[in-house]
């Protein structure tokens, strides 16, 4: 059984029909996890016996005639999403033995549907980044090119068969960029569609729980389960019953796709080729391609970093060694705060907390923060306007290849990598990164952005390309 | 000490982070680069634009503000006894 050639729907069907058991599938997956973790550093914690016990319980329920929409599906969960059975580290050494007293709603829903968590995946320190290079456990290695970072450990797990699905967070684009770097499909859903209860948010405005899988169809199967209202997250918008796709996959024949041609100037030639090939494929499907204007991306990126840092400075205030996190040894309270917080937050966390506090301070609040909130409004209008002339937008995800393992980028250069993803986060619209081509030995993705709740259209359209490309790092992982 | 430096030191103190001298200097130098990078944001004309405060596009849905017939009349009719705005019920404590 090769998880990379098995769809979620097929596996669920096989388990219900007795082709194999959930236990068989999880046992095989855990073997992959152990083997791959040694070479790629994907997991911070693996579930092991817990996952096998859960698989047995699922098999018993199926024997009794229960139908479970995600029976036995192995899921990897990013380690900034709480799961009570395993430690949740948030990518900080100060939380290495922290067990959350509750499990995130999205994970709970997956488990109720029969899915099984096989491990907690690696992430940047306090989830501040999109490369994993600042993780205290070291970077996750890209399965395609072992000299580079994977970008997202969940994406690395999916492409190598260490999980069929990964639940991940996306604020400025970590999930989408990781999907691009590993050659898988990654969805950032419409803001409010999936509960964020149990996600350690550094940015309350932009953080979302999303899904990574090999295909859009696999994502559909998971989204159907995790979408919907949650009493523990006031920002969830709708009830599950109202999650109805605007356009059924069968009705995508005459789509009009907006492509901001001006954005691709200055990109790597291979990335331009991937854009052109995807456009050609869409044209063959009968889609109309039209040029659209998105002029505010540079300002949107800046607004993102003002707001996200301001929010991080507030959200990270609770990590002080008293309310959360390991307390450092100290002679007095002030020293305890200073030492504990410095240890817990890490380099990027310290910087964001200080800059965020600076931006919210007297004399700076209106100048930077309030201006960023207004620009956010303009960016949202620009995306809405762009979508009045087309059904979906096609955009790049990344500017460059994922970083080399020992590459040190300066602050601004690393932030500018988010130029195509962070502005979409401001729009609040769903965005889906899908594999569209290769740059040398590495895959590269593009993203589709659609109106609110158009997730099923995005996955159906992206699967046209995914089916055509069939990218796998054979023999590399 | 410049205004920026004073505000930076205040932010470090407020954030309650113990920084080494090297890290303090690096972050202060970097702050200048960051603020310069933000200049295009400040140049955007936002006159008349409201700041956004929510991560999603939802709007509050309010019902029409008009008087409606309540259920008081029905309740009064159903009550065993009603006197001067109060429901009279048998005592439960002797």
Coordinates of C-alpha atoms in Angstrom, one line a residue:
Chain A
X1 CA 0.0 0.0 0.0
X2 CA 1.6 3.3 -1.2
X3 CA 0.0 6.2 0.6
X4 CA 1.2 8.5 -2.3
X5 CA -1.0 6.6 -4.7
X6 CA -4.0 6.3 -2.4
X7 CA -6.8 8.9 -2.2
X8 CA -8.6 9.6 1.1
X9 CA -11.9 8.5 -0.4
X10 CA -10.4 5.2 -1.7
X11 CA -8.8 4.4 1.7
X12 CA -12.0 5.1 3.5
X13 CA -13.9 2.9 1.1
X14 CA -11.2 0.1 1.4
X15 CA -11.4 0.1 5.2
X16 CA -15.2 0.0 5.2
X17 CA -15.2 -2.9 2.7
X18 CA -12.6 -4.8 4.6
X19 CA -9.9 -4.6 2.0
X20 CA -7.6 -3.8 4.8
X21 CA -8.1 -2.4 8.3
X22 CA -7.5 1.0 9.8
X23 CA -4.8 -0.7 12.0
X24 CA -3.0 -2.0 8.8
X25 CA -3.0 1.5 7.3
X26 CA -1.8 3.2 10.5
X27 CA 0.8 0.6 11.1
X28 CA 2.2 1.1 7.6
X29 CA 2.1 4.9 8.0
X30 CA 3.9 4.8 11.3
X31 CA 6.7 2.7 9.7
X32 CA 7.0 5.4 7.1
X33 CA 7.0 8.1 9.8
X34 CA 9.9 6.5 11.8
X35 CA 11.9 5.8 8.7
X36 CA 11.4 9.3 7.1
X37 CA 11.9 11.1 10.4
X38 CA 15.4 9.9 10.7
X39 CA 16.4 11.4 7.3
X40 CA 14.0 14.4 7.0
X41 CA 13.2 15.5 10.6
X42 CA 9.5 15.8 9.9
X43 CA 8.0 15.1 13.3
X44 CA 8.6 16.6 16.8
X45 CA 6.5 13.9 18.3
X46 CA 5.1 10.7 16.8
X47 CA 2.0 9.0 18.1
X48 CA 3.1 5.4 18.0
X49 CA 1.1 3.1 20.2
X50 CA -1.7 5.7 20.8
X51 CA -2.4 5.8 17.1
X52 CA -2.5 2.0 16.8
X53 CA -4.9 1.9 19.8
X54 CA -7.1 4.5 18.1
X55 CA -7.0 2.5 14.8
X56 CA -8.2 -0.6 16.7
X57 CA -11.1 1.3 18.1
X58 CA -12.0 2.6 14.6
X59 CA -11.9 -1.0 13.3
X60 CA -14.3 -2.1 16.0
X61 CA -16.7 0.7 15.2
X62 CA -16.7 -0.2 11.6
X63 CA -17.3 -3.9 12.5
X64 CA -20.4 -2.7 14.3
X65 CA -21.6 -1.1 11.1
X66 CA -20.7 2.6 11.7
X67 CA -19.8 4.7 8.7
X68 CA -17.0 7.1 9.3
X69 CA -16.1 9.7 6.6
X70 CA -12.4 9.6 7.5
X71 CA -12.0 6.1 8.9
X72 CA -8.4 5.3 9.6
X73 CA -7.0 8.3 7.6
X74 CA -3.5 9.2 9.0
X75 CA -3.2 12.9 9.8
X76 CA -0.1 14.9 10.7
X77 CA -0.8 18.0 12.9
X78 CA 1.4 21.0 13.0
X79 CA 2.8 21.5 16.5
X80 CA 1.1 24.9 17.0
X81 CA -2.2 23.1 17.0
X82 CA -3.2 21.6 20.4
X83 CA -3.7 17.8 20.6
X84 CA -4.1 16.6 24.2
X85 CA -2.5 13.2 23.6
X86 CA 1.0 14.4 22.6
X87 CA 3.0 17.4 23.8
X88 CA 2.5 20.7 22.0
X89 CA 5.7 22.6 21.8
X90 CA 4.7 25.6 19.6
X91 CA 8.3 25.3 18.3
X92 CA 9.7 26.6 21.5
X93 CA 12.2 24.8 23.8
X94 CA 10.2 26.3 26.7
X95 CA 7.2 24.1 25.9
X96 CA 9.0 20.8 25.3
X97 CA 6.9 18.9 27.9
X98 CA 3.7 20.9 27.6
X99 CA 0.5 18.9 27.3
X100 CA -2.5 20.9 26.3
X101 CA -5.5 20.2 28.6
X102 CA -7.7 20.2 25.5
X103 CA -7.6 19.3 21.8
X104 CA -8.2 21.8 19.0
X105 CA -11.7 21.8 17.5
X106 CA -10.4 20.9 14.0
X107 CA -8.5 17.9 15.4
X108 CA -11.5 16.8 17.5
X109 CA -13.7 16.9 14.4
X110 CA -11.2 14.9 12.4
X111 CA -11.0 12.3 15.2
X112 CA -14.7 12.0 15.5
X113 CA -14.8 11.3 11.8
X114 CA -12.3 8.4 12.2
X115 CA -9.0 10.1 11.3
X116 CA -6.0 9.3 13.4
X117 CA -3.2 11.6 14.4
X118 CA 0.2 10.0 13.6
X119 CA 2.4 12.9 14.8
X120 CA 3.0 16.5 15.5
X121 CA 5.0 18.2 12.7
X122 CA 8.0 20.5 13.0
X123 CA 7.7 24.2 12.7
X124 CA 9.6 27.5 13.1
X125 CA 10.1 28.9 16.5
X126 CA 6.7 30.0 17.8
X127 CA 5.5 29.3 14.3
X128 CA 7.0 32.6 13.2
X129 CA 8.2 31.8 9.7
X130 CA 7.7 29.6 6.7
X131 CA 10.8 27.5 6.4
X132 CA 11.2 25.5 9.7
X133 CA 14.8 26.7 9.8
X134 CA 14.4 28.4 13.2
X135 CA 12.9 25.3 14.9
X136 CA 14.8 24.3 18.1
X137 CA 14.7 20.7 16.6
X138 CA 16.4 21.8 13.4
X139 CA 14.9 22.3 10.0
X140 CA 12.8 19.8 8.2
X141 CA 14.7 18.7 5.1
X142 CA 13.1 19.0 1.7
X143 CA 12.4 15.6 0.3
X144 CA 13.3 16.8 -3.2
X145 CA 16.6 18.5 -2.4
X146 CA 18.2 17.5 0.8
X147 CA 20.3 20.7 0.9
X148 CA 17.2 22.8 1.3
X149 CA 14.4 23.3 3.9
X150 CA 11.0 21.7 3.3
X151 CA 9.2 24.9 4.2
X152 CA 6.4 23.0 5.8
X153 CA 6.9 19.7 7.6
X154 CA 3.3 18.8 7.0
X155 CA 3.8 19.1 3.3
X156 CA 6.9 17.0 3.5
X157 CA 4.9 14.3 5.5
X158 CA 2.2 14.2 2.8
X159 CA 4.5 14.0 -0.3
X160 CA 6.6 11.2 1.3
X161 CA 3.7 9.1 2.6
X162 CA 4.2 9.8 6.3
X163 CA 0.6 11.0 6.4
X164 CA -2.2 11.3 3.9
X165 CA -3.4 14.7 5.2
X166 CA -1.7 17.5 7.3
X167 CA -3.5 20.0 9.4
X168 CA -1.5 23.2 9.4
X169 CA -1.6 26.9 10.2
X170 CA -1.3 29.7 7.7
X171 CA -0.9 33.4 8.6
X172 CA 1.4 35.0 6.0
X173 CA 1.6 32.0 3.7
X174 CA 3.6 29.2 5.6
X175 CA 1.1 26.5 4.5
X176 CA 0.9 27.6 0.9
X177 CA 4.7 28.1 0.5
X178 CA 5.4 24.8 2.1
X179 CA 3.0 23.1 -0.3
X180 CA 4.7 24.8 -3.2
X181 CA 8.2 23.7 -2.0
X182 CA 7.2 20.0 -1.5
X183 CA 4.9 19.6 -4.5
X184 CA 1.5 19.1 -2.7
X185 CA -1.8 20.9 -2.6
X186 CA -2.4 23.2 0.4
X187 CA -5.6 25.1 1.2
X188 CA -6.0 28.3 3.3
X189 CA -9.7 28.4 3.7
X190 CA -12.0 31.4 3.8
X191 CA -11.5 33.3 7.0
X192 CA -14.0 32.0 9.6
X193 CA -14.7 28.7 7.8
X194 CA -12.6 26.5 10.1
X195 CA -12.4 26.9 13.8
X196 CA -9.1 28.2 15.2
X197 CA -9.8 27.1 18.7
X198 CA -6.7 25.4 19.9
X199 CA -4.4 27.1 17.4
X200 CA -1.6 29.1 19.0
X201 CA -2.1 32.3 17.0
X202 CA 0.6 34.9 16.8
X203 CA -1.7 36.9 14.5
X204 CA -5.3 36.9 15.4
X205 CA -6.4 38.7 12.2
X206 CA -4.6 36.4 9.7
X207 CA -4.0 33.0 11.3
X208 CA -6.1 30.2 9.9
X209 CA -6.2 26.4 10.1
X210 CA -5.8 24.8 6.7
X211 CA -5.3 21.5 5.1
X212 CA -2.5 20.0 3.0
X213 CA -2.9 16.8 0.9
X214 CA -1.8 15.3 -2.4
X215 CA -4.9 16.4 -4.2
X216 CA -7.8 18.9 -4.0
X217 CA -10.2 16.0 -3.7
X218 CA -8.5 14.8 -0.6
X219 CA -8.7 18.3 0.8
X220 CA -12.5 18.4 0.1
X221 CA -13.0 15.2 2.1
X222 CA -11.3 16.8 5.1
X223 CA -12.8 20.2 4.8
X224 CA -16.3 18.8 4.7
X225 CA -15.6 17.5 8.2
X226 CA -13.7 20.4 9.8
X227 CA -15.6 23.4 8.4
X228 CA -18.3 25.0 10.4
X229 CA -19.4 27.0 13.4
X230 CA -17.6 26.4 16.7
X231 CA -18.9 27.7 20.0
X232 CA -15.3 28.1 21.2
X233 CA -14.3 30.4 18.3
X234 CA -16.5 33.5 17.9
X235 CA -14.8 34.2 14.5
X236 CA -16.3 31.1 12.9
X237 CA -18.8 32.4 10.4
X238 CA -21.3 29.7 9.4
X239 CA -22.9 26.5 10.4
X240 CA -21.7 23.3 8.6
X241 CA -25.1 22.9 7.1
X242 CA -24.5 26.1 5.2
X243 CA -21.2 25.0 3.7
X244 CA -22.4 24.6 0.2
X245 CA -20.0 25.1 -2.7
X246 CA -20.9 28.0 -4.8
X247 CA -20.0 26.1 -8.0
X248 CA -20.1 22.3 -8.1
X249 CA -17.0 20.7 -9.7
X250 CA -19.1 19.6 -12.6
X251 CA -19.9 23.3 -13.4
X252 CA -16.4 24.6 -14.0
X253 CA -16.4 24.5 -17.8
X254 CA -16.7 28.2 -18.5
X255 CA -14.6 29.7 -15.7
X256 CA -12.9 33.0 -16.3
X257 CA -9.6 33.1 -14.5
X258 CA -7.8 36.4 -13.8
X259 CA -4.1 36.4 -14.1
X260 CA -2.1 39.5 -13.0
X261 CA 0.4 39.4 -15.8
X262 CA 2.5 42.2 -14.3
X263 CA 3.4 40.1 -11.3
X264 CA 5.4 37.5 -13.1
X265 CA 7.9 40.0 -14.6
X266 CA 11.1 39.5 -12.7
X267 CA 10.3 36.0 -11.6
X268 CA 12.6 33.0 -12.3
X269 CA 12.2 31.8 -15.9
X270 CA 11.1 28.3 -14.8
X271 CA 8.4 29.9 -12.6
X272 CA 7.2 31.9 -15.6
X273 CA 7.1 28.7 -17.6
X274 CA 5.0 27.0 -14.9
X275 CA 2.6 30.0 -15.1
X276 CA 2.4 29.7 -18.9
X277 CA 1.9 26.0 -18.9
X278 CA -0.9 26.2 -16.3
X279 CA -2.6 28.9 -18.3
X280 CA -2.3 26.8 -21.5
X281 CA -3.8 23.8 -19.6
X282 CA -6.7 26.0 -18.4
X283 CA -7.3 27.3 -21.9
X284 CA -7.5 23.7 -23.1
X285 CA -10.2 23.1 -20.5
X286 CA -12.1 26.0 -22.1
X287 CA -11.4 28.5 -19.3
X288 CA -11.0 32.1 -20.3
X289 CA -7.9 33.8 -19.1
X290 CA -8.0 37.6 -18.5
X291 CA -5.4 40.1 -17.2
X292 CA -6.2 41.6 -13.9
X293 CA -4.6 44.3 -11.8
X294 CA -3.3 43.9 -8.3
X295 CA -1.2 46.9 -7.7
X296 CA -1.2 47.1 -3.9
X297 CA 0.8 43.9 -3.1
X298 CA 3.9 45.8 -1.8
X299 CA 1.8 48.0 0.5
X300 CA -0.3 45.0 1.5
X301 CA 2.9 43.1 2.5
X302 CA 3.9 46.0 4.7
X303 CA 0.5 46.3 6.3
X304 CA 0.6 42.6 7.0
X305 CA 3.9 42.9 8.9
X306 CA 2.8 46.0 10.9
X307 CA -0.5 44.3 12.0
X308 CA 1.0 40.8 12.5
X309 CA 3.8 42.1 14.7
X310 CA 1.5 44.3 16.7
X311 CA -0.7 41.3 17.3
X312 CA 2.2 39.1 18.1
X313 CA 3.4 41.5 20.8
X314 CA 0.0 41.2 22.4
X315 CA -0.6 37.5 21.9
X316 CA 2.8 36.6 23.1
X317 CA 2.5 38.6 26.3
X318 CA 1.1 35.5 28.1
X319 CA 4.3 33.5 27.5
X320 CA 6.0 34.7 30.7
X321 CA 6.9 31.5 32.6
X322 CA 4.0 32.1 35.0
X323 CA 0.9 31.8 32.9
X324 CA 2.5 29.7 30.1
X325 CA 5.8 28.2 29.5
X326 CA 8.8 27.0 31.6
X327 CA 9.9 29.6 34.2
X328 CA 13.6 30.4 34.2
X329 CA 15.5 30.6 37.5
X330 CA 15.5 34.1 38.8
X331 CA 16.0 36.1 42.1
X332 CA 13.0 38.3 41.6
X333 CA 9.8 38.7 39.6
X334 CA 11.2 41.2 37.1
X335 CA 14.2 38.9 36.3
X336 CA 11.9 35.9 36.0
X337 CA 9.9 37.8 33.4
X338 CA 12.9 38.9 31.4
X339 CA 14.6 35.5 31.4
X340 CA 11.6 33.4 30.9
X341 CA 10.1 35.5 28.0
X342 CA 13.5 35.7 26.3
X343 CA 13.9 31.9 26.4
X344 CA 10.3 31.1 25.4
X345 CA 10.0 33.5 22.4
X346 CA 13.2 32.8 20.5
X347 CA 15.0 35.3 18.2
X348 CA 12.1 36.0 15.8
X349 CA 9.6 36.1 18.7
X350 CA 11.6 38.6 20.6
X351 CA 12.1 40.8 17.6
X352 CA 8.3 40.8 16.7
X353 CA 7.3 41.5 20.3
X354 CA 9.6 44.5 20.5
X355 CA 8.7 45.9 17.1
X356 CA 5.0 45.2 17.7
X357 CA 5.2 47.1 21.0
X358 CA 7.0 49.9 19.2
X359 CA 4.4 50.2 16.5
X360 CA 1.6 50.3 19.1
X361 CA 3.3 52.9 21.2
X362 CA 2.4 56.5 21.6
X363 CA 3.3 58.5 18.5
X364 CA 3.4 55.4 16.3
X365 CA -0.1 53.9 16.7
X366 CA -1.8 56.2 14.2
X367 CA 1.2 56.6 12.0
X368 CA 1.8 52.9 11.4
X369 CA -0.8 50.7 13.0
X370 CA -3.9 52.6 12.1
X371 CA -2.6 53.3 8.6
X372 CA -2.0 49.6 8.1
X373 CA -5.6 48.9 9.1
X374 CA -6.8 51.3 6.5
X375 CA -4.6 49.9 3.8
X376 CA -5.9 46.5 4.8
X377 CA -9.4 47.8 3.8
X378 CA -8.0 49.0 0.5
X379 CA -6.3 45.7 -0.2
X380 CA -9.6 43.9 0.5
X381 CA -11.4 46.2 -1.9
X382 CA -8.7 45.6 -4.6
X383 CA -9.1 41.8 -4.4
X384 CA -12.9 42.1 -4.4
X385 CA -12.7 44.4 -7.5
X386 CA -10.4 42.0 -9.3
X387 CA -12.9 39.2 -8.7
X388 CA -15.7 41.2 -10.2
X389 CA -14.2 40.6 -13.6
X390 CA -13.4 36.9 -13.2
X391 CA -14.3 33.9 -11.2
X392 CA -10.9 33.0 -9.8
X393 CA -7.4 34.6 -9.6
X394 CA -4.2 32.7 -10.5
X395 CA -1.1 33.9 -8.8
X396 CA 2.4 32.8 -7.9
X397 CA 3.1 31.5 -4.4
X398 CA 6.8 32.0 -4.1
X399 CA 9.5 34.3 -5.5
X400 CA 12.4 32.0 -4.9
X401 CA 13.3 28.4 -4.1
X402 CA 13.0 27.3 -0.4
X403 CA 16.1 28.4 1.6
X404 CA 19.3 26.4 1.9
X405 CA 19.6 24.8 5.3
X406 CA 22.3 27.1 6.5
X407 CA 21.1 30.2 4.5
X408 CA 20.8 33.4 6.6
X409 CA 18.5 35.9 5.0
X410 CA 18.2 39.5 6.2
X411 CA 14.9 40.5 7.8
X412 CA 13.4 42.4 4.8
X413 CA 14.5 39.8 2.2
X414 CA 12.9 37.0 4.2
X415 CA 9.6 39.0 4.6
X416 CA 9.6 39.9 0.9
X417 CA 9.3 36.2 0.2
X418 CA 5.7 36.6 1.4
X419 CA 4.8 39.1 -1.3
X420 CA 2.3 36.8 -3.1
X421 CA 0.9 35.1 0.0
X422 CA 0.5 37.7 2.8
X423 CA -1.7 40.1 0.7
X424 CA -4.1 37.2 0.0
X425 CA -4.3 36.6 3.8
X426 CA -5.4 40.3 4.1
X427 CA -8.1 39.6 1.6
X428 CA -9.8 37.0 3.8
X429 CA -10.4 34.9 0.7
X430 CA -9.7 31.2 0.3
X431 CA -6.4 30.4 -1.5
X432 CA -5.1 27.1 -2.7
X433 CA -1.5 26.3 -3.6
X434 CA -1.0 23.5 -6.1
X435 CA 2.0 22.0 -7.8
X436 CA 2.4 23.6 -11.2
X437 CA 5.9 22.8 -12.4
X438 CA 9.6 22.3 -11.6
X439 CA 12.5 24.7 -11.0
X440 CA 15.4 22.4 -11.6
X441 CA 14.9 19.5 -9.2
X442 CA 12.4 21.2 -7.0
X443 CA 8.6 21.6 -7.5
X444 CA 7.0 25.0 -7.5
X445 CA 3.4 25.9 -6.9
X446 CA 0.9 28.5 -8.0
X447 CA -2.2 29.6 -6.1
X448 CA -5.8 30.0 -7.0
X449 CA -7.8 32.6 -5.1
X450 CA -11.5 32.7 -5.1
X451 CA -14.6 34.4 -3.6
X452 CA -15.5 33.4 0.0
X453 CA -16.6 29.7 0.3
X454 CA -15.4 28.8 -3.2
X455 CA -13.1 26.1 -1.8
X456 CA -14.6 23.3 -3.8
X457 CA -14.1 25.2 -7.0
X458 CA -10.5 25.8 -6.2
X459 CA -9.8 22.2 -5.5
X460 CA -11.6 21.0 -8.6
X461 CA -9.7 23.4 -10.8
X462 CA -6.3 22.7 -9.2
X463 CA -6.8 18.9 -9.6
X464 CA -6.9 19.4 -13.4
X465 CA -3.2 20.5 -13.1
X466 CA -2.3 18.0 -10.4
X467 CA -3.6 15.1 -12.5
X468 CA -1.6 16.4 -15.4
X469 CA 1.7 16.8 -13.5
X470 CA 1.8 13.8 -11.1
X471 CA 4.9 15.1 -9.2
X472 CA 6.6 12.7 -6.8
X473 CA 10.1 12.8 -5.4
X474 CA 10.8 9.1 -6.3
X475 CA 13.9 7.7 -4.7
X476 CA 14.8 11.0 -3.0
X477 CA 13.0 10.9 0.3
Chain B
X1 CA 19.3 59.9 22.3
X2 CA 16.9 60.2 19.4
X3 CA 13.1 59.9 19.6
X4 CA 13.3 56.5 17.8
X5 CA 15.9 55.2 20.3
X6 CA 13.9 56.4 23.3
X7 CA 10.8 54.7 21.9
X8 CA 12.7 51.5 21.1
X9 CA 14.1 51.3 24.6
X10 CA 10.7 51.8 26.0
X11 CA 9.3 49.1 23.8
X12 CA 12.1 46.7 25.0
X13 CA 11.2 47.5 28.6
X14 CA 7.4 47.2 28.0
X15 CA 7.8 43.9 26.2
X16 CA 9.8 42.5 29.3
X17 CA 12.5 40.9 27.3
X18 CA 16.1 40.5 28.5
X19 CA 18.3 41.2 25.5
X20 CA 22.1 40.9 25.3
X21 CA 23.9 44.1 24.3
X22 CA 24.6 42.6 20.9
X23 CA 20.9 41.7 20.3
X24 CA 19.8 45.1 21.5
X25 CA 22.1 46.9 19.1
X26 CA 21.2 44.6 16.2
X27 CA 17.5 45.0 16.7
X28 CA 17.8 48.8 17.0
X29 CA 19.9 49.0 13.8
X30 CA 17.3 46.7 12.1
X31 CA 14.4 48.8 13.3
X32 CA 15.7 51.7 11.2
X33 CA 15.8 49.5 8.1
X34 CA 12.3 48.2 8.9
X35 CA 10.9 51.7 9.3
X36 CA 12.4 52.8 6.0
X37 CA 10.9 49.8 4.4
X38 CA 7.5 50.9 5.7
X39 CA 7.6 54.3 3.9
X40 CA 5.5 53.1 0.9
X41 CA 2.8 52.1 3.4
X42 CA 2.7 55.7 4.8
X43 CA 2.4 57.2 1.3
X44 CA -0.9 55.4 0.6
X45 CA -3.7 57.9 0.4
X46 CA -6.2 56.6 3.0
X47 CA -8.3 59.7 3.4
X48 CA -11.9 58.7 4.1
X49 CA -11.0 55.0 4.4
X50 CA -12.1 53.2 7.5
X51 CA -9.7 50.9 9.3
X52 CA -10.6 47.2 9.3
X53 CA -10.9 45.5 12.6
X54 CA -12.1 42.0 11.6
X55 CA -10.3 39.2 9.8
X56 CA -13.3 38.2 7.7
X57 CA -15.9 39.9 5.5
X58 CA -18.9 39.4 7.6
X59 CA -21.2 42.2 8.6
X60 CA -23.6 42.4 11.5
X61 CA -27.1 41.6 10.7
X62 CA -29.7 43.7 12.5
X63 CA -33.5 43.3 12.5
X64 CA -35.6 46.3 11.5
X65 CA -35.9 48.7 14.4
X66 CA -39.7 48.8 14.8
X67 CA -42.3 48.0 17.5
X68 CA -43.7 44.5 17.5
X69 CA -46.6 42.9 19.2
X70 CA -45.2 40.9 22.1
X71 CA -46.5 37.8 23.8
X72 CA -47.7 39.6 27.0
X73 CA -51.4 39.5 26.1
X74 CA -51.3 35.8 25.5
X75 CA -49.4 35.2 28.7
X76 CA -51.9 37.2 30.7
X77 CA -54.7 35.3 29.2
X78 CA -53.0 32.0 30.1
X79 CA -52.2 33.0 33.6
X80 CA -54.5 31.9 36.4
X81 CA -54.6 35.4 37.9
X82 CA -53.0 38.7 36.8
X83 CA -53.0 41.8 38.9
X84 CA -51.5 45.2 38.3
X85 CA -48.7 43.8 36.1
X86 CA -47.9 40.8 38.3
X87 CA -48.8 37.1 38.0
X88 CA -50.5 35.9 41.1
X89 CA -49.7 32.3 42.0
X90 CA -50.3 30.1 45.0
X91 CA -47.8 30.4 47.8
X92 CA -45.1 27.7 47.9
X93 CA -43.8 28.5 51.4
X94 CA -46.1 28.1 54.4

